[in-house]
C-alpha positions as a Markdown table, in Angstrom:
| # | Residue | x | y | z |
|---|---|---|---|---|
| 1 | Unk | 292.4 | -27.2 | 183.2 |
| 2 | Unk | 290.5 | -30.4 | 183.6 |
| 3 | Unk | 290.8 | -33.9 | 182.2 |
| 4 | Unk | 288.4 | -36.8 | 182.6 |
| 5 | Unk | 285.7 | -36.5 | 185.2 |
| 6 | Unk | 285.8 | -39.9 | 186.8 |
| 7 | Unk | 283.5 | -40.0 | 189.8 |
| 8 | Unk | 285.5 | -39.8 | 193.1 |
| 9 | Unk | 288.6 | -38.3 | 191.5 |
| 10 | Unk | 290.3 | -35.5 | 193.5 |
| 11 | Unk | 291.9 | -32.3 | 192.4 |
| 12 | Unk | 295.7 | -32.6 | 191.8 |
| 13 | Unk | 297.3 | -29.5 | 190.3 |
| 14 | Unk | 300.5 | -31.3 | 189.8 |
| 15 | Unk | 299.1 | -33.7 | 187.2 |
| 16 | Unk | 298.5 | -33.1 | 183.5 |
| 17 | Unk | 295.9 | -35.8 | 183.3 |
| 18 | Unk | 293.1 | -37.0 | 185.5 |
| 19 | Unk | 291.0 | -34.2 | 186.9 |
| 20 | Unk | 293.6 | -31.6 | 188.0 |
| 21 | Unk | 296.1 | -29.1 | 186.9 |
| 22 | Unk | 296.3 | -27.4 | 183.6 |
| 23 | Unk | 295.9 | -29.6 | 180.6 |
| 24 | Unk | 297.7 | -28.7 | 177.4 |
| 25 | Unk | 295.3 | -29.2 | 174.5 |
| 26 | Unk | 296.4 | -29.6 | 170.9 |
| 27 | Unk | 294.8 | -30.2 | 167.6 |
| 28 | Unk | 295.3 | -29.0 | 164.0 |
| 29 | Unk | 298.0 | -26.3 | 164.2 |
| 30 | Unk | 296.5 | -24.5 | 167.2 |
| 31 | Unk | 297.6 | -25.3 | 170.7 |
| 32 | Unk | 297.3 | -23.8 | 174.2 |
| 33 | Unk | 296.6 | -24.4 | 177.8 |
| 34 | Unk | 293.0 | -25.0 | 178.8 |
| 35 | Unk | 292.0 | -22.6 | 181.5 |
| 36 | Unk | 295.0 | -20.4 | 180.8 |
| 37 | Unk | 295.6 | -18.5 | 177.6 |
| 38 | Unk | 294.6 | -20.3 | 174.5 |
| 39 | Unk | 296.6 | -19.7 | 171.3 |
| 40 | Unk | 295.2 | -19.1 | 167.8 |
| 41 | Unk | 295.9 | -20.6 | 164.5 |
| 42 | Unk | 294.3 | -22.5 | 161.7 |
| 43 | Unk | 292.4 | -25.7 | 162.3 |
| 44 | Unk | 292.0 | -28.6 | 159.9 |
| 45 | Unk | 289.1 | -31.1 | 160.1 |
| 46 | Unk | 290.3 | -34.7 | 160.2 |
| 47 | Unk | 288.7 | -37.7 | 158.5 |
| 48 | Unk | 285.1 | -38.2 | 159.5 |
| 49 | Unk | 285.0 | -35.0 | 161.6 |
| 50 | Unk | 282.7 | -33.2 | 159.3 |
| 51 | Unk | 282.6 | -29.4 | 158.9 |
| 52 | Unk | 284.6 | -27.5 | 161.4 |
| 53 | Unk | 284.1 | -23.8 | 162.3 |
| 54 | Unk | 287.1 | -22.1 | 163.9 |
| 55 | Unk | 286.5 | -19.7 | 166.8 |
| 56 | Unk | 289.5 | -17.4 | 167.3 |
| 57 | Unk | 290.0 | -17.1 | 171.1 |
| 58 | Unk | 292.5 | -14.3 | 170.5 |
| 59 | Unk | 294.7 | -15.3 | 173.4 |
| 60 | Unk | 291.8 | -15.3 | 175.9 |
| 61 | Unk | 291.2 | -18.1 | 178.4 |
| 62 | Unk | 288.8 | -20.9 | 177.5 |
| 63 | Unk | 287.3 | -22.8 | 180.4 |
| 64 | Unk | 284.3 | -25.2 | 180.8 |
| 65 | Unk | 281.0 | -23.5 | 181.6 |
| 66 | Unk | 280.4 | -23.1 | 185.3 |
| 67 | Unk | 278.3 | -25.8 | 186.9 |
| 68 | Unk | 276.1 | -24.4 | 189.7 |
| 69 | Unk | 274.9 | -27.4 | 191.6 |
| 70 | Unk | 272.9 | -25.6 | 194.3 |
| 71 | Unk | 270.3 | -23.0 | 193.7 |
| 72 | Unk | 266.8 | -22.0 | 194.8 |
| 73 | Unk | 265.6 | -20.0 | 191.8 |
| 74 | Unk | 261.9 | -20.5 | 191.9 |
| 75 | Unk | 260.3 | -18.2 | 194.5 |
| 76 | Unk | 258.2 | -15.2 | 195.1 |
| 77 | Unk | 258.8 | -12.1 | 197.2 |
| 78 | Unk | 261.9 | -10.3 | 198.4 |
| 79 | Unk | 263.7 | -10.0 | 201.7 |
| 80 | Unk | 265.9 | -7.0 | 201.1 |
| 81 | Unk | 264.7 | -5.5 | 204.4 |
| 82 | Unk | 265.9 | -8.5 | 206.3 |
| 83 | Unk | 269.3 | -8.2 | 204.7 |
| 84 | Unk | 269.5 | -4.4 | 205.4 |
| 85 | Unk | 268.6 | -5.0 | 209.1 |
| 86 | Unk | 271.1 | -7.8 | 209.4 |
| 87 | Unk | 273.9 | -5.8 | 207.9 |
| 88 | Unk | 273.1 | -2.7 | 210.1 |
| 89 | Unk | 272.7 | -4.7 | 213.3 |
| 90 | Unk | 269.1 | -3.6 | 213.7 |
| 91 | Unk | 266.8 | -6.0 | 215.5 |
| 92 | Unk | 264.1 | -7.3 | 213.3 |
| 93 | Unk | 261.5 | -10.0 | 213.1 |
| 94 | Unk | 262.9 | -12.3 | 210.5 |
| 95 | Unk | 260.3 | -14.2 | 208.5 |
| 96 | Unk | 263.0 | -16.3 | 206.9 |
| 97 | Unk | 262.1 | -19.2 | 204.7 |
| 98 | Unk | 258.5 | -19.1 | 205.9 |
| 99 | Unk | 258.1 | -15.6 | 204.6 |
| 100 | Unk | 259.3 | -16.6 | 201.2 |
| 101 | Unk | 257.0 | -19.6 | 201.3 |
| 102 | Unk | 254.0 | -17.3 | 201.9 |
| 103 | Unk | 255.0 | -15.1 | 198.9 |
| 104 | Unk | 255.6 | -18.1 | 196.7 |
| 105 | Unk | 252.3 | -19.6 | 197.4 |
| 106 | Unk | 250.6 | -16.3 | 196.4 |
| 107 | Unk | 252.5 | -16.0 | 193.2 |
| 108 | Unk | 251.1 | -17.2 | 189.9 |
| 109 | Unk | 252.8 | -19.7 | 187.6 |
| 110 | Unk | 253.3 | -16.9 | 185.1 |
| 111 | Unk | 254.9 | -14.6 | 187.6 |
| 112 | Unk | 257.2 | -17.3 | 188.9 |
| 113 | Unk | 258.1 | -18.3 | 185.3 |
| 114 | Unk | 259.0 | -14.8 | 184.3 |
| 115 | Unk | 261.2 | -14.3 | 187.3 |
| 116 | Unk | 262.9 | -17.6 | 186.7 |
| 117 | Unk | 263.6 | -16.7 | 183.1 |
| 118 | Unk | 265.4 | -13.5 | 184.4 |
| 119 | Unk | 267.5 | -15.6 | 186.8 |
| 120 | Unk | 268.4 | -18.0 | 184.0 |
| 121 | Unk | 269.5 | -15.1 | 181.7 |
| 122 | Unk | 271.5 | -13.6 | 184.6 |
| 123 | Unk | 273.5 | -16.7 | 185.5 |
| 124 | Unk | 274.1 | -17.6 | 181.8 |
| 125 | Unk | 275.5 | -14.0 | 181.3 |
| 126 | Unk | 278.1 | -14.8 | 184.0 |
| 127 | Unk | 279.2 | -18.1 | 182.4 |
| 128 | Unk | 277.1 | -20.7 | 184.1 |
| 129 | Unk | 275.9 | -23.3 | 181.6 |
| 130 | Unk | 274.6 | -26.1 | 183.9 |
| 131 | Unk | 272.6 | -25.5 | 187.0 |
| 132 | Unk | 270.4 | -27.3 | 189.5 |
| 133 | Unk | 267.2 | -25.9 | 191.0 |
| 134 | Unk | 265.5 | -26.9 | 194.2 |
| 135 | Unk | 261.9 | -26.7 | 195.3 |
| 136 | Unk | 261.3 | -25.9 | 199.0 |
| 137 | Unk | 259.3 | -22.6 | 199.0 |
| 138 | Unk | 255.9 | -24.2 | 198.5 |
| 139 | Unk | 255.7 | -26.8 | 201.2 |
| 140 | Unk | 252.2 | -28.1 | 200.1 |
| 141 | Unk | 251.6 | -30.9 | 197.7 |
| 142 | Unk | 250.2 | -28.5 | 195.1 |
| 143 | Unk | 252.9 | -25.8 | 195.4 |
| 144 | Unk | 255.9 | -28.1 | 195.6 |
| 145 | Unk | 254.7 | -29.9 | 192.5 |
| 146 | Unk | 254.3 | -26.7 | 190.5 |
| 147 | Unk | 257.8 | -25.5 | 191.6 |
| 148 | Unk | 259.3 | -28.8 | 190.4 |
| 149 | Unk | 257.4 | -28.5 | 187.2 |
| 150 | Unk | 258.5 | -24.9 | 186.5 |
| 151 | Unk | 262.1 | -25.8 | 187.4 |
| 152 | Unk | 262.0 | -28.8 | 185.0 |
| 153 | Unk | 261.1 | -26.4 | 182.1 |
| 154 | Unk | 264.7 | -24.9 | 182.4 |
| 155 | Unk | 266.9 | -27.7 | 183.7 |
| 156 | Unk | 267.0 | -31.5 | 184.0 |
| 157 | Unk | 268.7 | -31.1 | 187.4 |
| 158 | Unk | 265.6 | -30.6 | 189.6 |
| 159 | Unk | 265.7 | -31.3 | 193.3 |
| 160 | Unk | 262.7 | -32.0 | 195.5 |
| 161 | Unk | 263.2 | -30.2 | 198.8 |
| 162 | Unk | 259.9 | -30.5 | 200.6 |
| 163 | Unk | 262.0 | -31.1 | 203.7 |
| 164 | Unk | 263.3 | -27.5 | 203.8 |
| 165 | Unk | 261.5 | -26.4 | 207.0 |
| 166 | Unk | 258.3 | -27.5 | 208.7 |
| 167 | Unk | 255.7 | -25.0 | 207.6 |
| 168 | Unk | 253.8 | -22.9 | 210.1 |
| 169 | Unk | 250.5 | -24.9 | 209.7 |
| 170 | Unk | 252.4 | -28.1 | 210.9 |
| 171 | Unk | 254.3 | -26.4 | 213.8 |
| 172 | Unk | 252.5 | -28.7 | 216.3 |
| 173 | Unk | 252.4 | -31.7 | 214.0 |
| 174 | Unk | 255.8 | -32.1 | 212.5 |
| 175 | Unk | 255.5 | -35.9 | 212.3 |
| 176 | Unk | 252.4 | -35.5 | 210.1 |
| 177 | Unk | 254.4 | -33.1 | 207.8 |
| 178 | Unk | 257.3 | -35.7 | 207.5 |
| 179 | Unk | 254.6 | -38.2 | 206.5 |
| 180 | Unk | 253.3 | -35.8 | 203.9 |
| 181 | Unk | 256.8 | -35.2 | 202.4 |
| 182 | Unk | 257.5 | -38.9 | 202.2 |
| 183 | Unk | 254.0 | -39.7 | 200.8 |
| 184 | Unk | 251.7 | -37.5 | 198.6 |
| 185 | Unk | 254.2 | -34.7 | 198.2 |
| 186 | Unk | 257.0 | -36.9 | 197.0 |
| 187 | Unk | 254.6 | -38.7 | 194.6 |
| 188 | Unk | 253.6 | -35.4 | 193.1 |
| 189 | Unk | 257.1 | -34.1 | 192.7 |
| 190 | Unk | 259.1 | -37.2 | 191.7 |
| 191 | Unk | 258.0 | -37.2 | 188.1 |
| 192 | Unk | 259.6 | -33.7 | 187.6 |
| 193 | Unk | 262.7 | -34.3 | 189.7 |
| 194 | Unk | 266.0 | -36.1 | 189.6 |
| 195 | Unk | 267.1 | -35.4 | 193.2 |
| 196 | Unk | 265.8 | -35.4 | 196.7 |
| 197 | Unk | 267.3 | -33.1 | 199.4 |
| 198 | Unk | 266.7 | -32.4 | 203.1 |
| 199 | Unk | 267.9 | -29.7 | 205.4 |
| 200 | Unk | 269.4 | -31.8 | 208.2 |
| 201 | Unk | 270.1 | -29.1 | 210.7 |
| 202 | Unk | 268.9 | -27.9 | 214.1 |
| 203 | Unk | 265.6 | -26.1 | 213.7 |
| 204 | Unk | 264.9 | -28.0 | 210.5 |
| 205 | Unk | 265.0 | -31.8 | 210.4 |
| 206 | Unk | 266.7 | -34.3 | 212.6 |
| 207 | Unk | 269.0 | -37.0 | 211.4 |
| 208 | Unk | 266.3 | -39.7 | 211.8 |
| 209 | Unk | 263.8 | -37.6 | 209.9 |
| 210 | Unk | 266.4 | -36.8 | 207.2 |
| 211 | Unk | 267.2 | -40.5 | 206.8 |
| 212 | Unk | 263.5 | -41.3 | 206.4 |
| 213 | Unk | 262.9 | -38.5 | 203.8 |
| 214 | Unk | 266.0 | -39.5 | 201.8 |
| 215 | Unk | 265.1 | -43.2 | 201.9 |
| 216 | Unk | 261.6 | -42.5 | 200.6 |
| 217 | Unk | 263.1 | -40.5 | 197.7 |
| 218 | Unk | 265.5 | -43.2 | 196.9 |
| 219 | Unk | 262.6 | -45.7 | 196.8 |
| 220 | Unk | 261.0 | -43.4 | 194.2 |
| 221 | Unk | 264.1 | -43.4 | 192.0 |
| 222 | Unk | 265.5 | -40.1 | 193.2 |
| 223 | Unk | 269.2 | -39.5 | 194.0 |
| 224 | Unk | 270.0 | -38.1 | 197.5 |
| 225 | Unk | 271.8 | -34.9 | 198.5 |
| 226 | Unk | 271.9 | -33.1 | 201.8 |
| 227 | Unk | 272.0 | -29.6 | 203.3 |
| 228 | Unk | 274.2 | -30.2 | 206.4 |
| 229 | Unk | 276.5 | -28.7 | 209.0 |
| 230 | Unk | 275.7 | -25.1 | 208.2 |
| 231 | Unk | 274.6 | -23.7 | 211.5 |
| 232 | Unk | 276.8 | -25.8 | 213.8 |
| 233 | Unk | 278.2 | -29.3 | 214.2 |
| 234 | Unk | 275.6 | -32.0 | 213.3 |
| 235 | Unk | 274.9 | -35.3 | 211.7 |
| 236 | Unk | 274.3 | -34.0 | 208.1 |
| 237 | Unk | 277.7 | -35.2 | 206.7 |
| 238 | Unk | 277.4 | -38.6 | 208.3 |
| 239 | Unk | 273.8 | -39.1 | 207.0 |
| 240 | Unk | 274.9 | -38.0 | 203.5 |
| 241 | Unk | 277.9 | -40.4 | 203.4 |
| 242 | Unk | 276.0 | -43.3 | 204.8 |
| 243 | Unk | 273.3 | -43.0 | 202.2 |
| 244 | Unk | 275.8 | -42.4 | 199.3 |
| 245 | Unk | 274.6 | -38.9 | 198.7 |
| 246 | Unk | 276.1 | -37.2 | 195.7 |
| 247 | Unk | 276.8 | -34.1 | 197.7 |
| 248 | Unk | 276.5 | -32.6 | 201.2 |
| 249 | Unk | 276.2 | -28.8 | 201.0 |
| 250 | Unk | 277.4 | -26.0 | 203.3 |
| 251 | Unk | 279.9 | -28.1 | 205.4 |
| 252 | Unk | 280.8 | -25.0 | 207.5 |
| 253 | Unk | 281.2 | -26.9 | 210.8 |
| 254 | Unk | 283.0 | -30.2 | 210.5 |
| 255 | Unk | 284.9 | -32.3 | 212.9 |
| 256 | Unk | 287.6 | -34.8 | 212.2 |
| 257 | Unk | 285.2 | -37.7 | 211.7 |
| 258 | Unk | 283.2 | -35.7 | 209.2 |
| 259 | Unk | 286.3 | -34.8 | 207.1 |
| 260 | Unk | 287.5 | -38.4 | 207.3 |
| 261 | Unk | 284.1 | -39.7 | 206.2 |
| 262 | Unk | 284.0 | -37.4 | 203.2 |
| 263 | Unk | 287.6 | -38.2 | 202.2 |
| 264 | Unk | 286.7 | -41.9 | 202.2 |
| 265 | Unk | 283.6 | -41.5 | 200.1 |
| 266 | Unk | 282.3 | -40.3 | 196.7 |
| 267 | Unk | 280.2 | -37.7 | 198.4 |
| 268 | Unk | 281.2 | -34.2 | 197.3 |
| 269 | Unk | 281.5 | -31.3 | 199.8 |
| 270 | Unk | 279.8 | -28.4 | 198.1 |
| 271 | Unk | 280.8 | -25.1 | 199.7 |
| 272 | Unk | 278.5 | -22.1 | 199.4 |
| 273 | Unk | 280.6 | -19.0 | 200.2 |
| 274 | Unk | 277.9 | -16.6 | 199.1 |
| 275 | Unk | 276.1 | -17.5 | 202.3 |
| 276 | Unk | 278.9 | -16.6 | 204.6 |
| 277 | Unk | 279.5 | -13.4 | 202.5 |
| 278 | Unk | 275.9 | -12.4 | 202.9 |
| 279 | Unk | 275.5 | -13.3 | 206.6 |
| 280 | Unk | 278.9 | -12.5 | 208.0 |
| 281 | Unk | 279.3 | -16.0 | 209.3 |
| 282 | Unk | 282.6 | -18.0 | 209.4 |
| 283 | Unk | 283.6 | -19.5 | 206.0 |
| 284 | Unk | 284.1 | -23.2 | 205.6 |
| 285 | Unk | 287.7 | -24.5 | 205.9 |
| 286 | Unk | 288.2 | -25.5 | 202.3 |
| 287 | Unk | 291.9 | -25.9 | 202.8 |
| 288 | Unk | 291.4 | -28.6 | 205.4 |
| 289 | Unk | 289.0 | -30.5 | 203.1 |
| 290 | Unk | 291.3 | -30.3 | 200.1 |
| 291 | Unk | 294.4 | -31.4 | 202.0 |
| 292 | Unk | 292.4 | -34.4 | 203.3 |
| 293 | Unk | 291.6 | -35.5 | 199.7 |
| 294 | Unk | 287.9 | -34.5 | 199.8 |
| 295 | Unk | 286.3 | -33.6 | 196.5 |
| 296 | Unk | 285.1 | -30.0 | 196.8 |
| 297 | Unk | 282.6 | -28.1 | 194.7 |
| 298 | Unk | 281.6 | -24.5 | 194.7 |
| 299 | Unk | 278.0 | -23.3 | 194.2 |
| 300 | Unk | 276.0 | -20.1 | 194.6 |
| 301 | Unk | 273.1 | -21.2 | 196.7 |
| 302 | Unk | 271.2 | -18.4 | 195.0 |
| 303 | Unk | 268.2 | -17.7 | 197.3 |
| 304 | Unk | 266.3 | -14.6 | 198.6 |
| 305 | Unk | 267.4 | -15.0 | 202.2 |
| 306 | Unk | 271.1 | -15.9 | 202.7 |
| 307 | Unk | 272.8 | -15.6 | 199.3 |
| 308 | Unk | 270.9 | -13.6 | 196.7 |
| 309 | Unk | 273.5 | -13.9 | 193.9 |
| 310 | Unk | 273.9 | -16.2 | 191.0 |
| 311 | Unk | 277.5 | -15.3 | 190.3 |
| 312 | Unk | 279.9 | -18.2 | 190.1 |
| 313 | Unk | 282.8 | -15.8 | 189.4 |
| 314 | Unk | 282.0 | -14.2 | 192.8 |
| 315 | Unk | 282.1 | -17.7 | 194.4 |
| 316 | Unk | 285.5 | -18.3 | 192.9 |
| 317 | Unk | 286.8 | -14.9 | 194.2 |
| 318 | Unk | 285.5 | -15.6 | 197.7 |
| 319 | Unk | 286.9 | -19.1 | 197.7 |
| 320 | Unk | 290.4 | -17.8 | 196.8 |
| 321 | Unk | 290.3 | -14.7 | 199.1 |
| 322 | Unk | 288.4 | -16.1 | 202.1 |
| 323 | Unk | 288.8 | -19.9 | 202.0 |
| 324 | Unk | 292.4 | -20.2 | 200.9 |
| 325 | Unk | 291.8 | -22.1 | 197.7 |
| 326 | Unk | 294.2 | -21.5 | 194.8 |
| 327 | Unk | 292.7 | -20.0 | 191.7 |
| 328 | Unk | 293.1 | -23.4 | 189.9 |
| 329 | Unk | 291.4 | -25.2 | 192.7 |
| 330 | Unk | 288.5 | -22.7 | 192.8 |
| 331 | Unk | 287.9 | -22.8 | 189.1 |
| 332 | Unk | 288.0 | -26.6 | 189.1 |
| 333 | Unk | 285.5 | -26.7 | 192.0 |
| 334 | Unk | 283.2 | -24.4 | 190.1 |
| 335 | Unk | 283.3 | -26.5 | 187.0 |
| 336 | Unk | 284.4 | -30.2 | 187.3 |
| 337 | Unk | 283.5 | -30.2 | 191.1 |
| 338 | Unk | 280.0 | -29.0 | 190.4 |
| 339 | Unk | 279.7 | -31.7 | 187.7 |
| 340 | Unk | 280.7 | -34.3 | 190.2 |
| 341 | Unk | 278.1 | -33.0 | 192.7 |
| 342 | Unk | 275.5 | -33.6 | 190.0 |
| 343 | Unk | 277.0 | -36.9 | 188.9 |
| 344 | Unk | 277.5 | -35.6 | 185.5 |
| 345 | Unk | 280.5 | -36.5 | 183.3 |
| 346 | Unk | 279.4 | -34.6 | 180.2 |
| 347 | Unk | 279.9 | -31.0 | 181.6 |
| 348 | Unk | 282.5 | -29.2 | 183.7 |
| 349 | Unk | 285.4 | -30.6 | 181.7 |
| 350 | Unk | 287.1 | -30.1 | 178.3 |
| 351 | Unk | 287.7 | -33.6 | 177.0 |
| 352 | Unk | 287.6 | -35.4 | 173.7 |
| 353 | Unk | 284.1 | -36.8 | 173.0 |
| 354 | Unk | 282.3 | -34.4 | 175.4 |
| 355 | Unk | 279.7 | -31.9 | 174.2 |
| 356 | Unk | 281.3 | -28.5 | 173.8 |
| 357 | Unk | 280.2 | -26.5 | 176.8 |
| 358 | Unk | 282.8 | -23.8 | 176.9 |
| 359 | Unk | 283.1 | -20.2 | 178.1 |
| 360 | Unk | 285.5 | -17.8 | 176.5 |
| 361 | Unk | 286.6 | -15.3 | 179.1 |
| 362 | Unk | 287.4 | -11.7 | 178.4 |
| 363 | Unk | 290.8 | -12.2 | 180.1 |
| 364 | Unk | 294.1 | -13.9 | 179.3 |
| 365 | Unk | 294.0 | -16.4 | 182.2 |
| 366 | Unk | 291.5 | -18.1 | 184.6 |
| 367 | Unk | 293.3 | -16.3 | 187.5 |
| 368 | Unk | 291.5 | -13.1 | 186.5 |
| 369 | Unk | 288.2 | -14.6 | 187.8 |
| 370 | Unk | 289.6 | -14.0 | 191.3 |
| 371 | Unk | 292.1 | -11.3 | 190.4 |
| 372 | Unk | 289.5 | -8.9 | 189.1 |
| 373 | Unk | 286.4 | -9.6 | 191.2 |
| 374 | Unk | 283.2 | -7.8 | 190.2 |
| 375 | Unk | 284.3 | -7.4 | 186.6 |
| 376 | Unk | 282.1 | -9.4 | 184.1 |
| 377 | Unk | 284.4 | -12.1 | 182.8 |
| 378 | Unk | 282.2 | -13.8 | 180.3 |
| 379 | Unk | 282.8 | -12.9 | 176.7 |
| 380 | Unk | 281.1 | -15.7 | 174.8 |
| 381 | Unk | 279.7 | -19.2 | 175.1 |
| 382 | Unk | 280.4 | -22.0 | 172.7 |
| 383 | Unk | 277.9 | -24.8 | 173.1 |
| 384 | Unk | 277.6 | -28.2 | 171.4 |
| 385 | Unk | 275.1 | -30.9 | 171.0 |
| 386 | Unk | 275.0 | -33.9 | 173.3 |
| 387 | Unk | 277.0 | -37.0 | 172.8 |
| 388 | Unk | 274.9 | -40.2 | 173.0 |
| 389 | Unk | 273.7 | -40.6 | 176.6 |
| 390 | Unk | 274.1 | -43.8 | 178.6 |
| 391 | Unk | 271.0 | -45.8 | 179.3 |
| 392 | Unk | 269.0 | -44.5 | 182.1 |
| 393 | Unk | 270.3 | -40.9 | 182.0 |
| 394 | Unk | 267.8 | -38.2 | 181.4 |
| 395 | Unk | 268.3 | -36.4 | 178.1 |
| 396 | Unk | 268.2 | -32.6 | 178.3 |
| 397 | Unk | 266.2 | -31.6 | 175.3 |
| 398 | Unk | 268.3 | -29.4 | 173.0 |
| 399 | Unk | 267.6 | -27.1 | 170.1 |
| 400 | Unk | 268.5 | -27.5 | 166.4 |
| 401 | Unk | 271.9 | -29.0 | 165.8 |
| 402 | Unk | 274.3 | -27.0 | 163.7 |
| 403 | Unk | 277.8 | -27.2 | 162.4 |
| 404 | Unk | 280.8 | -28.6 | 164.3 |
| 405 | Unk | 282.5 | -25.8 | 166.1 |
| 406 | Unk | 286.0 | -25.6 | 167.6 |
| 407 | Unk | 287.8 | -23.1 | 169.9 |
| 408 | Unk | 291.3 | -22.9 | 168.5 |
| 409 | Unk | 293.7 | -24.8 | 170.7 |
| 410 | Unk | 291.0 | -26.5 | 172.9 |
| 411 | Unk | 291.3 | -30.0 | 171.6 |
| 412 | Unk | 289.4 | -32.1 | 169.0 |
| 413 | Unk | 286.5 | -30.6 | 167.3 |
| 414 | Unk | 283.0 | -31.3 | 168.7 |
| 415 | Unk | 279.6 | -31.0 | 167.3 |
| 416 | Unk | 277.8 | -27.9 | 168.4 |
| 417 | Unk | 275.8 | -24.9 | 167.4 |
| 418 | Unk | 276.5 | -21.2 | 167.9 |
| 419 | Unk | 274.5 | -19.4 | 170.6 |
| 420 | Unk | 275.1 | -15.9 | 169.4 |
| 421 | Unk | 276.8 | -14.2 | 166.4 |
| 422 | Unk | 277.1 | -10.4 | 166.1 |
| 423 | Unk | 274.6 | -9.0 | 163.8 |
| 424 | Unk | 272.4 | -12.1 | 163.8 |
| 425 | Unk | 269.4 | -12.9 | 165.9 |
| 426 | Unk | 270.2 | -15.0 | 168.9 |
| 427 | Unk | 268.8 | -18.5 | 168.8 |
| 428 | Unk | 266.6 | -19.7 | 171.7 |
| 429 | Unk | 268.7 | -21.3 | 174.4 |
| 430 | Unk | 267.4 | -24.8 | 175.3 |
| 431 | Unk | 267.2 | -24.0 | 179.0 |
| 432 | Unk | 265.2 | -20.8 | 178.6 |
| 433 | Unk | 261.5 | -21.2 | 179.4 |
| 434 | Unk | 259.1 | -20.9 | 176.6 |
| 435 | Unk | 257.0 | -17.8 | 176.6 |
| 436 | Unk | 253.8 | -18.4 | 178.5 |
């Protein structure tokens, strides 16, 4: 399904190398098509490969683990009543983000940690193996720092989002709040974060404020990403491209200049169809972006207000049904596309030398992810240890290393350890928080 993950490469379903199309994988006597049905057969370990354990895929599809590059998983409270009112057309006083901020500030670390553990279990059960988490529901120095710290317990992809909205206590002093975000709040969160984000949107932060926040984060060694062009036309895309952001997320309202800017850059357009599904808003025009040569990713935007789902298979189904992506494009966007949005080349692809990060579907082809929406597709995960990391990249701490494992027909064997074997106790997953 995927080849190498060179930054800036585009999806091309006609190729058998690069980042697009189905890639035929061979090795030993097993062979198959990655992302389609994978054949079975015996596997022999070659010189220097060490012990190899064969996993019989049984004709099922093997794909890279999903990469969810946009989530808000650390929060308190619930907004089901807002959702019900919105869906029924009943007028209501929406508390929105500020309502979640209040509930999050009141929640203890232990309560937030337990809830986060449940979300991690939930997304992993649906085939997500790499995920990002944003702060943004604390909006004080203390609370943003603790959200970043809790998120860092389960993922290295932590994003500081102090510039989510201006909190109520700064309603008449927004300049002071931007100063706080760029100063003490950033200093408290940067040690736990890899990314900095800003909601560059009407009612949130202006383009000038967004540039200031992102520049401050870059000066502290964080990498930029942007929420932009969700609620209407705006400058979010242009801000993101000008600052070399890894991704600009939402991209619902774009003009020709926005599309051209994305097509000429390495900035990924991350589409979040769960938001449109949950709010009955127009979906982004994915077809226009893809046809222009823009790199597109899919993510869940799991949050309590506008997209309370962690299901990447649902994002794929929505992308195919509502945004006119092909199944191949949608699966690529949910795996390799997400990896590009996180500037990762070690996940989202099946390639020689990469750590095994595979999902065995309970289906014969990847098409079933969209063809059978709502049916749990994930049968098993096959996970490996990390290859040596390049200098300067953060190492995600892993558990005990085990034997080399191979999914038949999925290419050269890779070092890995089993995550679950029937009848045996499941080992602790490295991204699950330790009991408090």
